[in-house]
PDB file of C-alpha atoms and ligand atoms in Angstrom:
ATOM      1  CA  MET A 774      90.412  82.690 106.682  1.00  0.00           C
ATOM      2  CA  SER A 775      93.372  80.657 107.905  1.00  0.00           C
ATOM      3  CA  LYS A 776      96.403  80.320 105.679  1.00  0.00           C
ATOM      4  CA  PRO A 777     100.023  79.218 105.896  1.00  0.00           C
ATOM      5  CA  PHE A 778     102.837  81.695 106.554  1.00  0.00           C
ATOM      6  CA  VAL A 779     103.812  82.582 102.981  1.00  0.00           C
ATOM      7  CA  ILE A 780     107.442  83.294 102.068  1.00  0.00           C
ATOM      8  CA  LEU A 781     107.986  84.551  98.521  1.00  0.00           C
ATOM      9  CA  LYS A 782     111.543  83.839  97.367  1.00  0.00           C
ATOM     10  CA  ALA A 783     113.081  84.917  94.089  1.00  0.00           C
ATOM     11  CA  ALA A 784     116.415  85.647  92.501  1.00  0.00           C
ATOM     12  CA  MET A 785     116.521  88.723  90.314  1.00  0.00           C
ATOM     13  CA  SER A 786     119.067  90.673  88.309  1.00  0.00           C
ATOM     14  CA  VAL A 787     120.060  94.166  89.414  1.00  0.00           C
ATOM     15  CA  ASP A 788     117.417  95.479  86.984  1.00  0.00           C
ATOM     16  CA  GLY A 789     114.664  93.385  88.580  1.00  0.00           C
ATOM     17  CA  LYS A 790     114.354  90.575  86.016  1.00  0.00           C
ATOM     18  CA  ILE A 791     113.802  86.985  87.135  1.00  0.00           C
ATOM     19  CA  ALA A 792     114.560  85.537  83.682  1.00  0.00           C
ATOM     20  CA  SER A 793     116.227  86.733  80.496  1.00  0.00           C
ATOM     21  CA  ILE A 794     114.245  87.229  77.262  1.00  0.00           C
ATOM     22  CA  GLY A 795     115.615  83.831  76.216  1.00  0.00           C
ATOM     23  CA  GLY A 796     114.182  82.265  79.391  1.00  0.00           C
ATOM     24  CA  ASP A 797     117.382  81.765  81.427  1.00  0.00           C
ATOM     25  CA  SER A 798     116.496  82.018  85.101  1.00  0.00           C
ATOM     26  CA  LYS A 799     119.499  80.527  86.899  1.00  0.00           C
ATOM     27  CA  LEU A 800     120.661  83.777  88.447  1.00  0.00           C
ATOM     28  CA  SER A 801     121.692  82.714  91.966  1.00  0.00           C
ATOM     29  CA  CYS A 802     125.268  81.880  92.892  1.00  0.00           C
ATOM     30  CA  GLU A 803     126.077  78.379  94.270  1.00  0.00           C
ATOM     31  CA  GLU A 804     125.929  79.484  97.930  1.00  0.00           C
ATOM     32  CA  ASP A 805     122.555  81.139  97.423  1.00  0.00           C
ATOM     33  CA  LEU A 806     121.237  78.027  95.680  1.00  0.00           C
ATOM     34  CA  ARG A 807     122.260  75.973  98.725  1.00  0.00           C
ATOM     35  CA  ARG A 808     120.382  78.483 100.865  1.00  0.00           C
ATOM     36  CA  LEU A 809     117.291  77.973  98.706  1.00  0.00           C
ATOM     37  CA  HIS A 810     117.524  74.207  99.141  1.00  0.00           C
ATOM     38  CA  TYR A 811     117.938  74.662 102.905  1.00  0.00           C
ATOM     39  CA  LEU A 812     114.835  76.871 102.928  1.00  0.00           C
ATOM     40  CA  ARG A 813     112.908  74.190 101.014  1.00  0.00           C
ATOM     41  CA  SER A 814     113.877  71.674 103.694  1.00  0.00           C
ATOM     42  CA  GLN A 815     112.477  73.976 106.397  1.00  0.00           C
ATOM     43  CA  VAL A 816     108.997  74.551 104.945  1.00  0.00           C
ATOM     44  CA  ASP A 817     105.984  72.253 104.643  1.00  0.00           C
ATOM     45  CA  ALA A 818     105.367  73.002 100.963  1.00  0.00           C
ATOM     46  CA  VAL A 819     106.801  74.808  97.937  1.00  0.00           C
ATOM     47  CA  MET A 820     104.501  76.448  95.383  1.00  0.00           C
ATOM     48  CA  VAL A 821     105.013  77.623  91.769  1.00  0.00           C
ATOM     49  CA  GLY A 822     102.793  78.759  88.901  1.00  0.00           C
ATOM     50  CA  VAL A 823     102.371  76.478  85.894  1.00  0.00           C
ATOM     51  CA  GLY A 824     104.303  79.014  83.761  1.00  0.00           C
ATOM     52  CA  THR A 825     107.425  78.121  85.723  1.00  0.00           C
ATOM     53  CA  ILE A 826     106.785  74.385  85.280  1.00  0.00           C
ATOM     54  CA  LEU A 827     106.427  74.848  81.513  1.00  0.00           C
ATOM     55  CA  LYS A 828     109.543  77.053  81.194  1.00  0.00           C
ATOM     56  CA  ASP A 829     111.985  75.568  83.697  1.00  0.00           C
ATOM     57  CA  ASP A 830     110.677  72.067  84.510  1.00  0.00           C
ATOM     58  CA  PRO A 831     111.958  72.275  88.122  1.00  0.00           C
ATOM     59  CA  SER A 832     111.785  69.289  90.467  1.00  0.00           C
ATOM     60  CA  LEU A 833     111.520  71.515  93.590  1.00  0.00           C
ATOM     61  CA  THR A 834     113.274  68.911  95.760  1.00  0.00           C
ATOM     62  CA  VAL A 835     116.082  69.319  98.301  1.00  0.00           C
ATOM     63  CA  ARG A 836     119.346  68.193  96.716  1.00  0.00           C
ATOM     64  CA  LEU A 837     122.163  70.564  97.675  1.00  0.00           C
ATOM     65  CA  VAL A 838     121.795  70.142 101.454  1.00  0.00           C
ATOM     66  CA  ARG A 839     120.540  67.319 103.647  1.00  0.00           C
ATOM     67  CA  GLY A 840     116.865  67.525 104.507  1.00  0.00           C
ATOM     68  CA  ARG A 841     113.413  66.308 103.640  1.00  0.00           C
ATOM     69  CA  ASN A 842     111.566  67.250 100.485  1.00  0.00           C
ATOM     70  CA  PRO A 843     108.569  69.565 100.937  1.00  0.00           C
ATOM     71  CA  ILE A 844     105.165  68.925  99.395  1.00  0.00           C
ATOM     72  CA  ARG A 845     105.042  70.549  95.943  1.00  0.00           C
ATOM     73  CA  VAL A 846     102.100  72.663  94.807  1.00  0.00           C
ATOM     74  CA  VAL A 847     101.503  73.794  91.211  1.00  0.00           C
ATOM     75  CA  VAL A 848      98.943  76.536  90.550  1.00  0.00           C
ATOM     76  CA  ASP A 849      97.508  75.351  87.252  1.00  0.00           C
ATOM     77  CA  SER A 850      93.883  76.298  86.373  1.00  0.00           C
ATOM     78  CA  GLN A 851      93.708  74.153  83.207  1.00  0.00           C
ATOM     79  CA  ALA A 852      95.769  71.181  84.464  1.00  0.00           C
ATOM     80  CA  SER A 853      98.431  71.962  81.836  1.00  0.00           C
ATOM     81  CA  THR A 854     101.297  70.410  83.809  1.00  0.00           C
ATOM     82  CA  PRO A 855     102.796  67.819  81.425  1.00  0.00           C
ATOM     83  CA  PRO A 856     102.568  64.263  82.824  1.00  0.00           C
ATOM     84  CA  THR A 857     106.338  64.028  82.166  1.00  0.00           C
ATOM     85  CA  ALA A 858     107.153  67.089  84.345  1.00  0.00           C
ATOM     86  CA  LYS A 859     109.923  66.512  86.904  1.00  0.00           C
ATOM     87  CA  VAL A 860     107.653  67.878  89.633  1.00  0.00           C
ATOM     88  CA  LEU A 861     105.578  64.695  89.232  1.00  0.00           C
ATOM     89  CA  ASP A 862     108.439  62.384  90.180  1.00  0.00           C
ATOM     90  CA  GLN A 863     107.828  60.198  93.210  1.00  0.00           C
ATOM     91  CA  LYS A 864     110.215  62.068  95.535  1.00  0.00           C
ATOM     92  CA  ALA A 865     107.433  63.940  97.347  1.00  0.00           C
ATOM     93  CA  LEU A 866     103.696  64.497  97.189  1.00  0.00           C
ATOM     94  CA  THR A 867     102.664  66.900  94.424  1.00  0.00           C
ATOM     95  CA  ILE A 868      99.427  68.858  94.543  1.00  0.00           C
ATOM     96  CA  ILE A 869      98.056  70.304  91.319  1.00  0.00           C
ATOM     97  CA  ALA A 870      95.646  73.134  92.143  1.00  0.00           C
ATOM     98  CA  VAL A 871      93.141  73.564  89.323  1.00  0.00           C
ATOM     99  CA  SER A 872      89.918  75.428  88.537  1.00  0.00           C
ATOM    100  CA  ARG A 873      86.552  73.848  87.769  1.00  0.00           C
ATOM    101  CA  LYS A 874      87.332  74.416  84.062  1.00  0.00           C
ATOM    102  CA  ALA A 875      90.232  71.914  84.045  1.00  0.00           C
ATOM    103  CA  PRO A 876      89.620  69.177  81.434  1.00  0.00           C
ATOM    104  CA  LYS A 877      88.809  65.810  83.034  1.00  0.00           C
ATOM    105  CA  LYS A 878      91.167  63.856  80.769  1.00  0.00           C
ATOM    106  CA  ARG A 879      94.139  65.923  81.887  1.00  0.00           C
ATOM    107  CA  LEU A 880      93.127  65.483  85.526  1.00  0.00           C
ATOM    108  CA  GLU A 881      92.989  61.721  85.077  1.00  0.00           C
ATOM    109  CA  ARG A 882      96.482  61.677  83.553  1.00  0.00           C
ATOM    110  CA  LEU A 883      97.875  63.722  86.429  1.00  0.00           C
ATOM    111  CA  LYS A 884      96.200  61.448  88.993  1.00  0.00           C
ATOM    112  CA  GLU A 885      97.748  58.435  87.257  1.00  0.00           C
ATOM    113  CA  ARG A 886     101.128  60.092  87.880  1.00  0.00           C
ATOM    114  CA  GLY A 887     100.295  60.214  91.587  1.00  0.00           C
ATOM    115  CA  ALA A 888      99.305  63.887  91.848  1.00  0.00           C
ATOM    116  CA  LYS A 889      96.694  65.048  94.334  1.00  0.00           C
ATOM    117  CA  ILE A 890      94.196  67.427  92.737  1.00  0.00           C
ATOM    118  CA  ILE A 891      92.681  70.375  94.591  1.00  0.00           C
ATOM    119  CA  VAL A 892      89.856  72.210  92.834  1.00  0.00           C
ATOM    120  CA  ALA A 893      89.726  75.861  93.897  1.00  0.00           C
ATOM    121  CA  GLY A 894      88.040  78.536  91.799  1.00  0.00           C
ATOM    122  CA  LYS A 895      85.778  78.752  88.749  1.00  0.00           C
ATOM    123  CA  LYS A 896      88.042  79.720  85.823  1.00  0.00           C
ATOM    124  CA  GLN A 897      91.312  80.504  87.569  1.00  0.00           C
ATOM    125  CA  VAL A 898      92.716  79.092  90.772  1.00  0.00           C
ATOM    126  CA  ASN A 899      91.343  81.057  93.731  1.00  0.00           C
ATOM    127  CA  LEU A 900      94.465  81.554  95.815  1.00  0.00           C
ATOM    128  CA  LYS A 901      92.649  82.381  99.077  1.00  0.00           C
ATOM    129  CA  VAL A 902      90.615  79.184  98.828  1.00  0.00           C
ATOM    130  CA  LEU A 903      93.737  77.205  97.925  1.00  0.00           C
ATOM    131  CA  LEU A 904      95.787  78.581 100.832  1.00  0.00           C
ATOM    132  CA  ASN A 905      92.915  77.801 103.189  1.00  0.00           C
ATOM    133  CA  ARG A 906      92.791  74.200 101.935  1.00  0.00           C
ATOM    134  CA  LEU A 907      96.581  73.839 102.275  1.00  0.00           C
ATOM    135  CA  CYS A 908      96.362  75.134 105.843  1.00  0.00           C
ATOM    136  CA  GLN A 909      93.651  72.588 106.649  1.00  0.00           C
ATOM    137  CA  MET A 910      96.011  69.878 105.330  1.00  0.00           C
ATOM    138  CA  GLY A 911      98.590  70.933 107.946  1.00  0.00           C
ATOM    139  CA  ILE A 912     100.750  73.143 105.726  1.00  0.00           C
ATOM    140  CA  LYS A 913     101.804  75.934 108.050  1.00  0.00           C
ATOM    141  CA  LYS A 914     104.808  77.315 106.155  1.00  0.00           C
ATOM    142  CA  LEU A 915     104.722  77.761 102.380  1.00  0.00           C
ATOM    143  CA  LEU A 916     107.594  78.832 100.142  1.00  0.00           C
ATOM    144  CA  VAL A 917     106.535  80.439  96.855  1.00  0.00           C
ATOM    145  CA  GLU A 918     109.154  80.234  94.103  1.00  0.00           C
ATOM    146  CA  GLY A 919     107.457  82.303  91.390  1.00  0.00           C
ATOM    147  CA  GLY A 920     107.043  83.159  88.709  1.00  0.00           C
ATOM    148  CA  SER A 921     106.146  86.699  87.906  1.00  0.00           C
ATOM    149  CA  THR A 922     102.387  86.215  87.344  1.00  0.00           C
ATOM    150  CA  LEU A 923     101.765  84.146  90.470  1.00  0.00           C
ATOM    151  CA  ASN A 924     103.853  86.592  92.517  1.00  0.00           C
ATOM    152  CA  TRP A 925     101.600  89.453  91.375  1.00  0.00           C
ATOM    153  CA  SER A 926      98.388  87.629  92.282  1.00  0.00           C
ATOM    154  CA  LEU A 927      99.653  86.802  95.767  1.00  0.00           C
ATOM    155  CA  ILE A 928     100.945  90.315  96.373  1.00  0.00           C
ATOM    156  CA  LYS A 929      97.805  91.970  95.014  1.00  0.00           C
ATOM    157  CA  GLU A 930      95.702  89.880  97.389  1.00  0.00           C
ATOM    158  CA  HIS A 931      98.001  90.645 100.348  1.00  0.00           C
ATOM    159  CA  LEU A 932      98.759  86.957 100.866  1.00  0.00           C
ATOM    160  CA  VAL A 933     102.559  87.262 101.240  1.00  0.00           C
ATOM    161  CA  ASP A 934     104.028  87.419 104.755  1.00  0.00           C
ATOM    162  CA  GLU A 935     107.720  87.653 103.868  1.00  0.00           C
ATOM    163  CA  LEU A 936     109.710  88.430 100.742  1.00  0.00           C
ATOM    164  CA  GLN A 937     113.228  87.093 100.285  1.00  0.00           C
ATOM    165  CA  VAL A 938     114.852  88.626  97.244  1.00  0.00           C
ATOM    166  CA  SER A 939     118.335  87.757  96.047  1.00  0.00           C
ATOM    167  CA  VAL A 940     119.868  90.507  93.975  1.00  0.00           C
ATOM    168  CA  CYS A 941     122.326  88.875  91.596  1.00  0.00           C
ATOM    169  CA  PRO A 942     125.123  90.747  89.816  1.00  0.00           C
ATOM    170  CA  PHE A 943     123.687  90.809  86.299  1.00  0.00           C
ATOM    171  CA  ILE A 944     121.803  93.264  84.136  1.00  0.00           C
ATOM    172  CA  LEU A 945     119.473  91.446  81.745  1.00  0.00           C
ATOM    173  CA  GLY A 946     117.401  94.226  80.190  1.00  0.00           C
ATOM    174  CA  GLY A 947     114.535  93.523  77.813  1.00  0.00           C
ATOM    175  CA  GLU A 948     111.048  94.982  78.127  1.00  0.00           C
ATOM    176  CA  LYS A 949     109.591  91.513  77.732  1.00  0.00           C
ATOM    177  CA  ALA A 950     111.883  89.836  80.268  1.00  0.00           C
ATOM    178  CA  LYS A 951     109.864  88.706  83.326  1.00  0.00           C
ATOM    179  CA  THR A 952     110.244  90.891  86.390  1.00  0.00           C
ATOM    180  CA  LEU A 953     109.946  89.894  90.054  1.00  0.00           C
ATOM    181  CA  VAL A 954     106.283  90.887  90.000  1.00  0.00           C
ATOM    182  CA  GLY A 955     104.286  91.043  86.767  1.00  0.00           C
ATOM    183  CA  GLY A 956     100.513  91.214  86.336  1.00  0.00           C
ATOM    184  CA  LYS A 957      98.650  94.485  85.912  1.00  0.00           C
ATOM    185  CA  GLY A 958     100.600  96.374  88.549  1.00  0.00           C
ATOM    186  CA  PHE A 959      99.432  99.050  90.966  1.00  0.00           C
ATOM    187  CA  ARG A 960      98.476 102.318  89.261  1.00  0.00           C
ATOM    188  CA  ARG A 961      99.786 104.494  92.094  1.00  0.00           C
ATOM    189  CA  ILE A 962     102.434 104.173  94.816  1.00  0.00           C
ATOM    190  CA  ALA A 963      99.674 104.972  97.309  1.00  0.00           C
ATOM    191  CA  GLU A 964      97.933 101.710  96.303  1.00  0.00           C
ATOM    192  CA  SER A 965     101.101  99.568  96.359  1.00  0.00           C
ATOM    193  CA  LEU A 966     102.134  96.978  98.914  1.00  0.00           C
ATOM    194  CA  LYS A 967     104.300  98.757 101.441  1.00  0.00           C
ATOM    195  CA  LEU A 968     107.239  96.856 102.902  1.00  0.00           C
ATOM    196  CA  LYS A 969     109.542  97.028 105.881  1.00  0.00           C
ATOM    197  CA  LEU A 970     113.160  95.923 105.407  1.00  0.00           C
ATOM    198  CA  VAL A 971     113.914  93.388 108.150  1.00  0.00           C
ATOM    199  CA  ARG A 972     117.275  91.954 107.067  1.00  0.00           C
ATOM    200  CA  VAL A 973     120.093  92.580 104.615  1.00  0.00           C
ATOM    201  CA  GLY A 974     122.832  90.057 104.009  1.00  0.00           C
ATOM    202  CA  ARG A 975     125.329  88.794 101.520  1.00  0.00           C
ATOM    203  CA  VAL A 976     125.632  85.203 100.340  1.00  0.00           C
ATOM    204  CA  GLY A 977     128.528  84.730  97.941  1.00  0.00           C
ATOM    205  CA  GLU A 978     127.993  87.272  95.181  1.00  0.00           C
ATOM    206  CA  ASP A 979     124.294  87.814  95.901  1.00  0.00           C
ATOM    207  CA  ILE A 980     122.690  90.409  98.178  1.00  0.00           C
ATOM    208  CA  ILE A 981     119.798  89.053 100.205  1.00  0.00           C
ATOM    209  CA  LEU A 982     116.978  91.432 101.082  1.00  0.00           C
ATOM    210  CA  VAL A 983     114.263  90.280 103.461  1.00  0.00           C
ATOM    211  CA  TYR A 984     111.088  92.347 103.691  1.00  0.00           C
ATOM    212  CA  ARG A 985     107.782  92.012 105.488  1.00  0.00           C
ATOM    213  CA  PRO A 986     104.593  93.841 104.485  1.00  0.00           C
ATOM    214  CA  LEU A 987     103.622  96.657 106.806  1.00  0.00           C
ATOM    215  CA  ALA A 988     100.131  95.182 106.985  1.00  0.00           C
ATOM    216  CA  THR A 989      98.932  91.748 105.823  1.00  0.00           C
ATOM    217  CA  LYS A 990      95.219  91.157 105.338  1.00  0.00           C
ATOM    218  CA  GLN A 991      94.199  87.767 106.722  1.00  0.00           C
TER     219      GLN A 991
HETATM  220  N1  NAP B1190     114.606  83.808  89.088  1.00  0.00           N
HETATM  221  C1  NAP B1190     113.678  83.247  89.818  1.00  0.00           C
HETATM  222  O1  NAP B1190     113.739  83.252  91.060  1.00  0.00           O
HETATM  223  C2  NAP B1190     112.503  82.578  89.158  1.00  0.00           C
HETATM  224  C3  NAP B1190     111.666  81.754  89.926  1.00  0.00           C
HETATM  225  C4  NAP B1190     110.556  81.176  89.306  1.00  0.00           C
HETATM  226  C5  NAP B1190     110.283  81.446  87.966  1.00  0.00           C
HETATM  227  N2  NAP B1190     111.113  82.246  87.261  1.00  0.00           N
HETATM  228  C6  NAP B1190     110.817  82.529  85.845  1.00  0.00           C
HETATM  229  O2  NAP B1190     109.502  83.060  85.763  1.00  0.00           O
HETATM  230  C7  NAP B1190     108.967  82.738  84.488  1.00  0.00           C
HETATM  231  C8  NAP B1190     107.576  82.166  84.670  1.00  0.00           C
HETATM  232  O3  NAP B1190     106.737  83.171  85.174  1.00  0.00           O
HETATM  233  P1  NAP B1190     105.292  83.370  84.580  1.00  0.00           P
HETATM  234  O4  NAP B1190     104.783  84.669  85.054  1.00  0.00           O
HETATM  235  O5  NAP B1190     105.330  83.131  83.109  1.00  0.00           O
HETATM  236  O6  NAP B1190     104.484  82.123  85.164  1.00  0.00           O
HETATM  237  P2  NAP B1190     104.079  81.678  86.646  1.00  0.00           P
HETATM  238  O7  NAP B1190     103.856  82.850  87.509  1.00  0.00           O
HETATM  239  O8  NAP B1190     105.026  80.625  87.077  1.00  0.00           O
HETATM  240  O9  NAP B1190     102.685  80.942  86.353  1.00  0.00           O
HETATM  241  C9  NAP B1190     101.598  81.749  85.971  1.00  0.00           C
HETATM  242  C10 NAP B1190     100.428  80.892  85.597  1.00  0.00           C
HETATM  243  O10 NAP B1190      99.833  80.316  86.769  1.00  0.00           O
HETATM  244  C11 NAP B1190      98.482  80.060  86.494  1.00  0.00           C
HETATM  245  N3  NAP B1190      97.600  80.558  87.529  1.00  0.00           N
HETATM  246  C12 NAP B1190      96.476  79.910  87.962  1.00  0.00           C
HETATM  247  N4  NAP B1190      95.821  80.609  88.867  1.00  0.00           N
HETATM  248  C13 NAP B1190      96.533  81.749  89.043  1.00  0.00           C
HETATM  249  C14 NAP B1190      96.324  82.884  89.852  1.00  0.00           C
HETATM  250  N5  NAP B1190      95.288  82.985  90.689  1.00  0.00           N
HETATM  251  N6  NAP B1190      97.209  83.866  89.770  1.00  0.00           N
HETATM  252  C15 NAP B1190      98.269  83.793  88.945  1.00  0.00           C
HETATM  253  N7  NAP B1190      98.537  82.742  88.150  1.00  0.00           N
HETATM  254  C16 NAP B1190      97.649  81.714  88.197  1.00  0.00           C
HETATM  255  C17 NAP B1190      98.126  80.800  85.201  1.00  0.00           C
HETATM  256  O11 NAP B1190      98.039  79.843  84.151  1.00  0.00           O
HETATM  257  P3  NAP B1190      96.616  79.111  83.935  1.00  0.00           P
HETATM  258  O12 NAP B1190      95.621  80.190  83.701  1.00  0.00           O
HETATM  259  O13 NAP B1190      96.855  78.209  82.781  1.00  0.00           O
HETATM  260  O14 NAP B1190      96.366  78.384  85.187  1.00  0.00           O
HETATM  261  C18 NAP B1190      99.315  81.694  84.985  1.00  0.00           C
HETATM  262  O15 NAP B1190      99.572  81.956  83.626  1.00  0.00           O
HETATM  263  C19 NAP B1190     109.910  81.741  83.837  1.00  0.00           C
HETATM  264  O16 NAP B1190     110.681  82.394  82.861  1.00  0.00           O
HETATM  265  C20 NAP B1190     110.775  81.288  84.972  1.00  0.00           C
HETATM  266  O17 NAP B1190     112.066  80.942  84.538  1.00  0.00           O
HETATM  267  C21 NAP B1190     112.222  82.813  87.820  1.00  0.00           C
END
């Protein structure tokens, strides 16, 4: 299977949360945000789960630095992305990846807003199939910007090639607050995804940790 080079990028608190229990997720400092926008300008596409669209309504464009907007991809089995979502503005192509269960009416509304629909998977989006399709479209570098549930699925399936984590100087607490990686979790350390630290840096108040998996299944 061919797939793009997948970079997973997230900002988390010192205690590993990517949003507070109230849903605040703007953890990065200004300099780190500019770095994120620069990264967006350097990739072919940016991908998020529909949970992030519904919570944060991000536009996923490049605004804080000069550069071109990447293609935007939303992983959204039921086509639940609201037609009014910022990600459907006309600033770049937006792909909504859905399953075969997505209601036709919703698909029509999204198409009317200019979205390209990719059907991958029966009930839930099949990420391997989706990544393969994106690769065939010429997307060689993909930046994943969360959230917690999508991060888990990609990590569990060994589809992440690089992790860029910003550790921001906050403690958010809360058992229900979303962590960097959610989902079911690995039962044992022996089954977990093992990483190699390749870079450590500091941007403003945030610590940047860059990891690569020790082995990535293709
Ligand atoms: N600090 C940060 O860097 C950062 C970045 C991004 C997001 N966040 C935060 O993360 C939170 C959202 O995370 P989340 O976990 O609720 O949502 P999410 O990961 O953004 O989206 C998850 C949804 O994607 C859909 N999906 C479809 N196919 C999937 C698959 N194969 N694997 C996984 N998901 C699939 C599912 O909905 P369907 O079944 O309906 O398709 C699933 O519920 C928000 O609070 C947001 O603020 C923080």
